[in-house]
mmCIF file of C-alpha atoms in Angstrom:
data_model
loop_
_atom_site.group_PDB
_atom_site.id
_atom_site.type_symbol
_atom_site.label_atom_id
_atom_site.label_comp_id
_atom_site.label_asym_id
_atom_site.label_seq_id
_atom_site.Cartn_x
_atom_site.Cartn_y
_atom_site.Cartn_z
ATOM 1 C CA GLN V 17 -15.653 1.008 13.872
ATOM 2 C CA SER V 18 -12.637 2.637 11.929
ATOM 3 C CA VAL V 19 -9.187 2.064 13.011
ATOM 4 C CA LEU V 20 -8.695 5.827 12.657
ATOM 5 C CA THR V 21 -11.359 7.967 13.996
ATOM 6 C CA GLN V 22 -12.895 11.059 12.349
ATOM 7 C CA PRO V 23 -15.695 13.423 13.451
ATOM 8 C CA PRO V 24 -18.651 12.527 11.369
ATOM 9 C CA SER V 25 -19.258 16.289 10.372
ATOM 10 C CA VAL V 26 -17.913 19.799 10.459
ATOM 11 C CA SER V 27 -19.388 22.829 9.362
ATOM 12 C CA GLY V 28 -18.287 26.348 8.896
ATOM 13 C CA ALA V 29 -19.485 29.588 6.868
ATOM 14 C CA PRO V 30 -17.715 30.756 3.917
ATOM 15 C CA GLY V 31 -14.388 32.076 4.275
ATOM 16 C CA GLN V 32 -14.004 30.425 7.812
ATOM 17 C CA ARG V 33 -11.319 27.824 8.788
ATOM 18 C CA VAL V 34 -12.399 24.336 9.627
ATOM 19 C CA THR V 35 -10.149 21.532 11.094
ATOM 20 C CA ILE V 36 -10.629 17.618 10.705
ATOM 21 C CA SER V 37 -9.157 15.423 13.122
ATOM 22 C CA CYS V 38 -8.052 11.993 12.724
ATOM 23 C CA THR V 39 -6.980 9.873 15.644
ATOM 24 C CA GLY V 40 -5.004 6.712 15.407
ATOM 25 C CA SER V 41 -3.022 4.655 17.968
ATOM 26 C CA SER V 42 0.673 3.539 18.039
ATOM 27 C CA SER V 43 0.248 0.823 15.754
ATOM 28 C CA ASN V 44 -0.424 3.448 12.455
ATOM 29 C CA ILE V 45 -0.075 7.044 13.189
ATOM 30 C CA GLY V 46 2.232 6.802 16.227
ATOM 31 C CA ALA V 47 4.528 4.251 14.851
ATOM 32 C CA ASP V 48 5.578 6.988 12.162
ATOM 33 C CA TYR V 49 3.488 6.124 9.690
ATOM 34 C CA ASP V 50 2.436 9.104 7.223
ATOM 35 C CA VAL V 51 -1.087 10.296 7.000
ATOM 36 C CA HIS V 52 -2.663 11.205 3.713
ATOM 37 C CA TRP V 53 -6.010 12.981 3.342
ATOM 38 C CA TYR V 54 -8.605 12.443 0.148
ATOM 39 C CA GLN V 55 -11.438 14.630 -0.807
ATOM 40 C CA GLN V 56 -14.669 12.948 -2.283
ATOM 41 C CA LEU V 57 -16.993 15.123 -3.967
ATOM 42 C CA PRO V 58 -20.678 13.821 -4.230
ATOM 43 C CA GLY V 59 -20.792 10.873 -6.826
ATOM 44 C CA THR V 60 -17.350 10.992 -7.715
ATOM 45 C CA ALA V 61 -13.992 8.997 -6.693
ATOM 46 C CA PRO V 62 -11.799 10.196 -4.184
ATOM 47 C CA LYS V 63 -8.967 12.344 -4.876
ATOM 48 C CA LEU V 64 -5.821 13.034 -2.958
ATOM 49 C CA LEU V 65 -5.592 16.245 -1.159
ATOM 50 C CA ILE V 66 -2.614 15.942 1.290
ATOM 51 C CA TYR V 67 0.137 12.869 1.100
ATOM 52 C CA GLY V 68 2.907 12.450 3.556
ATOM 53 C CA ASN V 69 1.352 14.400 6.322
ATOM 54 C CA SER V 70 1.446 17.668 4.913
ATOM 55 C CA ASN V 71 2.456 17.714 1.283
ATOM 56 C CA ARG V 72 -0.053 19.029 -1.346
ATOM 57 C CA PRO V 73 -0.200 17.688 -4.777
ATOM 58 C CA SER V 74 0.169 19.698 -7.957
ATOM 59 C CA GLY V 75 -3.216 21.579 -8.438
ATOM 60 C CA VAL V 76 -4.390 21.587 -5.087
ATOM 61 C CA PRO V 77 -5.020 25.239 -3.328
ATOM 62 C CA ASP V 78 -2.917 26.041 -0.446
ATOM 63 C CA ARG V 79 -6.229 26.385 1.492
ATOM 64 C CA PHE V 80 -5.589 23.029 2.377
ATOM 65 C CA SER V 81 -2.983 21.998 4.722
ATOM 66 C CA GLY V 82 -2.243 18.729 6.933
ATOM 67 C CA SER V 83 -0.369 18.651 10.043
ATOM 68 C CA LYS V 84 0.312 15.235 12.240
ATOM 69 C CA SER V 85 1.529 15.245 15.940
ATOM 70 C CA GLY V 86 1.770 12.017 18.159
ATOM 71 C CA THR V 87 -0.630 9.639 17.521
ATOM 72 C CA SER V 88 -3.017 12.034 15.534
ATOM 73 C CA ALA V 89 -3.566 14.129 12.366
ATOM 74 C CA SER V 90 -5.433 16.968 11.395
ATOM 75 C CA LEU V 91 -6.560 18.576 7.903
ATOM 76 C CA ALA V 92 -7.142 22.378 7.931
ATOM 77 C CA ILE V 93 -9.280 24.230 5.535
ATOM 78 C CA THR V 94 -9.152 27.956 5.345
ATOM 79 C CA GLY V 95 -11.172 30.424 3.378
ATOM 80 C CA LEU V 96 -13.807 27.803 3.123
ATOM 81 C CA GLN V 97 -15.630 27.895 -0.502
ATOM 82 C CA ALA V 98 -18.869 26.393 -1.516
ATOM 83 C CA GLU V 99 -17.065 23.993 -3.528
ATOM 84 C CA ASP V 100 -15.187 22.384 -0.472
ATOM 85 C CA GLU V 101 -18.426 20.631 0.561
ATOM 86 C CA ALA V 102 -17.400 17.030 0.280
ATOM 87 C CA ASP V 103 -16.382 13.938 2.515
ATOM 88 C CA TYR V 104 -12.743 13.954 3.573
ATOM 89 C CA TYR V 105 -11.216 10.774 4.589
ATOM 90 C CA CYS V 106 -7.715 10.295 6.287
ATOM 91 C CA GLN V 107 -5.420 7.190 5.751
ATOM 92 C CA SER V 108 -2.318 5.641 7.276
ATOM 93 C CA TYR V 109 -0.803 2.031 7.332
ATOM 94 C CA ASP V 110 -1.114 -0.031 10.370
ATOM 95 C CA THR V 111 1.354 -2.412 11.671
ATOM 96 C CA SER V 112 -0.711 -4.710 13.599
ATOM 97 C CA LEU V 113 -3.162 -5.129 10.878
ATOM 98 C CA SER V 114 -0.530 -5.188 8.243
ATOM 99 C CA GLY V 115 -2.841 -3.417 5.789
ATOM 100 C CA TYR V 116 -3.800 0.122 5.206
ATOM 101 C CA VAL V 117 -6.525 1.822 6.814
ATOM 102 C CA PHE V 118 -8.994 4.752 6.416
ATOM 103 C CA GLY V 119 -10.789 7.038 8.854
ATOM 104 C CA GLY V 120 -14.789 7.010 8.900
ATOM 105 C CA GLY V 121 -14.837 10.110 6.538
ATOM 106 C CA THR V 122 -16.079 13.506 7.732
ATOM 107 C CA LYS V 123 -18.777 15.522 5.759
ATOM 108 C CA VAL V 124 -17.817 18.917 5.420
ATOM 109 C CA THR V 125 -20.783 21.496 5.300
ATOM 110 C CA VAL V 126 -20.430 25.008 3.881
ATOM 111 C CA LEU V 127 -23.375 27.153 5.874
ATOM 112 C CA GLU F 138 -2.685 11.835 -18.598
ATOM 113 C CA VAL F 139 -2.797 9.020 -15.822
ATOM 114 C CA GLN F 140 -6.234 6.944 -16.333
ATOM 115 C CA LEU F 141 -7.620 3.873 -14.625
ATOM 116 C CA VAL F 142 -10.631 2.150 -15.780
ATOM 117 C CA GLU F 143 -12.551 -0.336 -13.821
ATOM 118 C CA SER F 144 -14.952 -3.084 -15.290
ATOM 119 C CA GLY F 145 -16.500 -6.123 -14.697
ATOM 120 C CA GLY F 146 -18.850 -5.063 -11.865
ATOM 121 C CA GLY F 147 -22.673 -6.388 -11.867
ATOM 122 C CA LEU F 148 -25.087 -8.421 -10.087
ATOM 123 C CA VAL F 149 -23.988 -11.621 -8.384
ATOM 124 C CA GLN F 150 -25.789 -13.885 -6.012
ATOM 125 C CA PRO F 151 -24.361 -14.819 -2.798
ATOM 126 C CA GLY F 152 -21.544 -17.637 -3.140
ATOM 127 C CA GLY F 153 -20.931 -16.463 -6.650
ATOM 128 C CA SER F 154 -17.642 -15.449 -8.367
ATOM 129 C CA LEU F 155 -16.823 -12.133 -9.948
ATOM 130 C CA ARG F 156 -13.477 -10.857 -11.707
ATOM 131 C CA LEU F 157 -12.963 -6.988 -11.511
ATOM 132 C CA SER F 158 -10.272 -5.435 -14.159
ATOM 133 C CA CYS F 159 -8.603 -2.244 -13.874
ATOM 134 C CA ALA F 160 -6.864 -0.758 -17.235
ATOM 135 C CA ALA F 161 -4.185 1.480 -16.611
ATOM 136 C CA SER F 162 -2.801 4.192 -19.062
ATOM 137 C CA GLY F 163 -0.779 7.219 -19.221
ATOM 138 C CA PHE F 164 2.206 6.038 -16.723
ATOM 139 C CA THR F 165 4.673 3.063 -16.678
ATOM 140 C CA PHE F 166 2.167 0.488 -14.811
ATOM 141 C CA SER F 167 5.156 -1.929 -13.963
ATOM 142 C CA ASN F 168 6.497 0.867 -11.780
ATOM 143 C CA TYR F 169 3.587 1.146 -9.544
ATOM 144 C CA TRP F 170 2.305 -1.035 -6.495
ATOM 145 C CA MET F 171 -1.480 -0.868 -6.874
ATOM 146 C CA HIS F 172 -4.426 -1.036 -4.695
ATOM 147 C CA TRP F 173 -8.432 -1.938 -4.519
ATOM 148 C CA VAL F 174 -10.468 0.055 -2.379
ATOM 149 C CA ARG F 175 -14.236 -0.399 -1.890
ATOM 150 C CA GLN F 176 -17.117 1.641 -0.725
ATOM 151 C CA ALA F 177 -20.572 0.129 0.315
ATOM 152 C CA PRO F 178 -23.420 2.446 -0.468
ATOM 153 C CA GLY F 179 -23.396 5.660 1.803
ATOM 154 C CA LYS F 180 -20.607 4.218 3.660
ATOM 155 C CA GLY F 181 -16.833 5.233 4.072
ATOM 156 C CA LEU F 182 -13.648 3.908 2.232
ATOM 157 C CA VAL F 183 -12.172 0.570 3.167
ATOM 158 C CA TRP F 184 -9.028 -0.705 1.704
ATOM 159 C CA VAL F 185 -9.283 -4.236 0.225
ATOM 160 C CA SER F 186 -5.842 -5.367 -1.302
ATOM 161 C CA ARG F 187 -2.616 -4.233 -2.435
ATOM 162 C CA ILE F 188 0.032 -5.735 -5.080
ATOM 163 C CA ASN F 189 3.536 -4.931 -5.531
ATOM 164 C CA ILE F 190 5.270 -4.088 -9.066
ATOM 165 C CA ASP F 191 5.634 -7.549 -10.230
ATOM 166 C CA GLY F 192 2.892 -9.253 -8.247
ATOM 167 C CA SER F 193 5.111 -11.276 -5.798
ATOM 168 C CA SER F 194 3.900 -9.756 -2.775
ATOM 169 C CA THR F 195 0.313 -9.367 -1.960
ATOM 170 C CA THR F 196 -1.696 -8.303 1.217
ATOM 171 C CA TYR F 197 -5.555 -8.335 2.102
ATOM 172 C CA ALA F 198 -7.952 -6.894 4.530
ATOM 173 C CA ASP F 199 -9.123 -9.509 6.971
ATOM 174 C CA SER F 200 -12.875 -9.245 5.488
ATOM 175 C CA VAL F 201 -11.596 -10.382 2.162
ATOM 176 C CA LYS F 202 -8.493 -12.759 3.067
ATOM 177 C CA GLY F 203 -9.121 -16.302 1.582
ATOM 178 C CA ARG F 204 -11.962 -15.364 -0.844
ATOM 179 C CA PHE F 205 -10.196 -12.213 -3.032
ATOM 180 C CA THR F 206 -6.906 -12.771 -5.242
ATOM 181 C CA ILE F 207 -5.404 -9.692 -6.429
ATOM 182 C CA SER F 208 -3.025 -10.046 -9.433
ATOM 183 C CA ARG F 209 -1.707 -8.165 -12.417
ATOM 184 C CA ASP F 210 -0.586 -8.351 -16.071
ATOM 185 C CA ASN F 211 2.031 -5.774 -16.699
ATOM 186 C CA ALA F 212 2.313 -6.808 -20.519
ATOM 187 C CA LYS F 213 -1.482 -5.862 -20.487
ATOM 188 C CA ASN F 214 -1.507 -2.645 -18.065
ATOM 189 C CA THR F 215 -4.156 -4.240 -16.230
ATOM 190 C CA LEU F 216 -4.758 -4.913 -12.637
ATOM 191 C CA TYR F 217 -7.419 -7.693 -11.575
ATOM 192 C CA VAL F 218 -9.479 -8.703 -8.529
ATOM 193 C CA GLN F 219 -10.895 -12.397 -8.372
ATOM 194 C CA MET F 220 -13.448 -12.114 -5.958
ATOM 195 C CA ASN F 221 -15.114 -15.728 -4.690
ATOM 196 C CA SER F 222 -17.837 -16.598 -2.339
ATOM 197 C CA LEU F 223 -19.151 -13.509 -2.522
ATOM 198 C CA ARG F 224 -21.357 -12.268 0.369
ATOM 199 C CA VAL F 225 -23.902 -9.587 0.813
ATOM 200 C CA GLU F 226 -21.576 -7.388 2.668
ATOM 201 C CA ASP F 227 -19.282 -7.137 -0.387
ATOM 202 C CA THR F 228 -21.536 -5.215 -2.232
ATOM 203 C CA ALA F 229 -19.738 -1.922 -2.805
ATOM 204 C CA VAL F 230 -18.160 0.258 -5.507
ATOM 205 C CA TYR F 231 -14.645 -1.021 -6.228
ATOM 206 C CA TYR F 232 -12.220 1.513 -6.954
ATOM 207 C CA CYS F 233 -8.614 0.658 -8.176
ATOM 208 C CA ALA F 234 -5.862 3.076 -7.086
ATOM 209 C CA ARG F 235 -2.158 3.777 -8.078
ATOM 210 C CA MET F 236 0.153 4.000 -4.954
ATOM 211 C CA ASN F 237 2.999 6.891 -4.978
ATOM 212 C CA THR F 238 6.435 6.486 -3.171
ATOM 213 C CA ALA F 239 4.857 8.155 -0.109
ATOM 214 C CA MET F 240 2.205 5.122 0.186
ATOM 215 C CA ALA F 241 -0.539 7.405 -0.796
ATOM 216 C CA ASN F 242 -3.168 6.454 -3.570
ATOM 217 C CA ASP F 243 -2.592 9.395 -5.951
ATOM 218 C CA TYR F 244 -4.681 8.480 -8.711
ATOM 219 C CA TRP F 245 -8.200 6.477 -8.786
ATOM 220 C CA GLY F 246 -10.549 5.143 -11.036
ATOM 221 C CA GLN F 247 -14.091 5.679 -11.326
ATOM 222 C CA GLY F 248 -15.061 2.732 -9.700
ATOM 223 C CA THR F 249 -17.378 -0.318 -10.691
ATOM 224 C CA LEU F 250 -20.473 -1.211 -8.716
ATOM 225 C CA VAL F 251 -20.805 -4.981 -7.458
ATOM 226 C CA THR F 252 -23.852 -6.177 -5.872
ATOM 227 C CA VAL F 253 -24.368 -9.255 -4.091
ATOM 228 C CA SER F 254 -28.097 -9.948 -3.841
ATOM 229 C CA SER F 255 -30.425 -13.098 -4.298
#
């Protein structure tokens, strides 16, 4: 049971828009800690996709966007492409645990 | 180019010990907090531990507290984690990761597999 809750899977056709939610609590996202998002392609290490809720590192396509509100955050992928098939994880800091926490991960499938 | 290369993984019996290393290059290692994150086979990412720039402050996930010790040698640009009293449930790929000023892990190593089994 992860501290941050994500849907196990989402899917969409090429070109569509999909969103992944990340629900936390008043001790992490709701305590004004930033949310970060990672993409993990099969068999590879995670890659930073979004940091500080909505910022993209250099090289990340603008098809990926992040937002945060209250105790939740979201990752949106617009213009879905086959290469976007991967697992996506949200991350934040939890003051009650005095540590960093990840969501359980969401598998994105391109139909 | 930023590179993080883990080593030291392998097969160990329950109750045994292992030390993982993470060799850093391509950036000023002593300026960055560093993390260990693990991933059990077929499972999600789990944060393990973090260390500040000079090693004077460390934090651990409850699941490894008292058994794992994170450390660093800034002269050697290397991060370590000493893992004692290993359990079957510690079986995972262990990643080292750099933390940026936004508290995000902006660079990751390729991971090293630790298998705890009799």
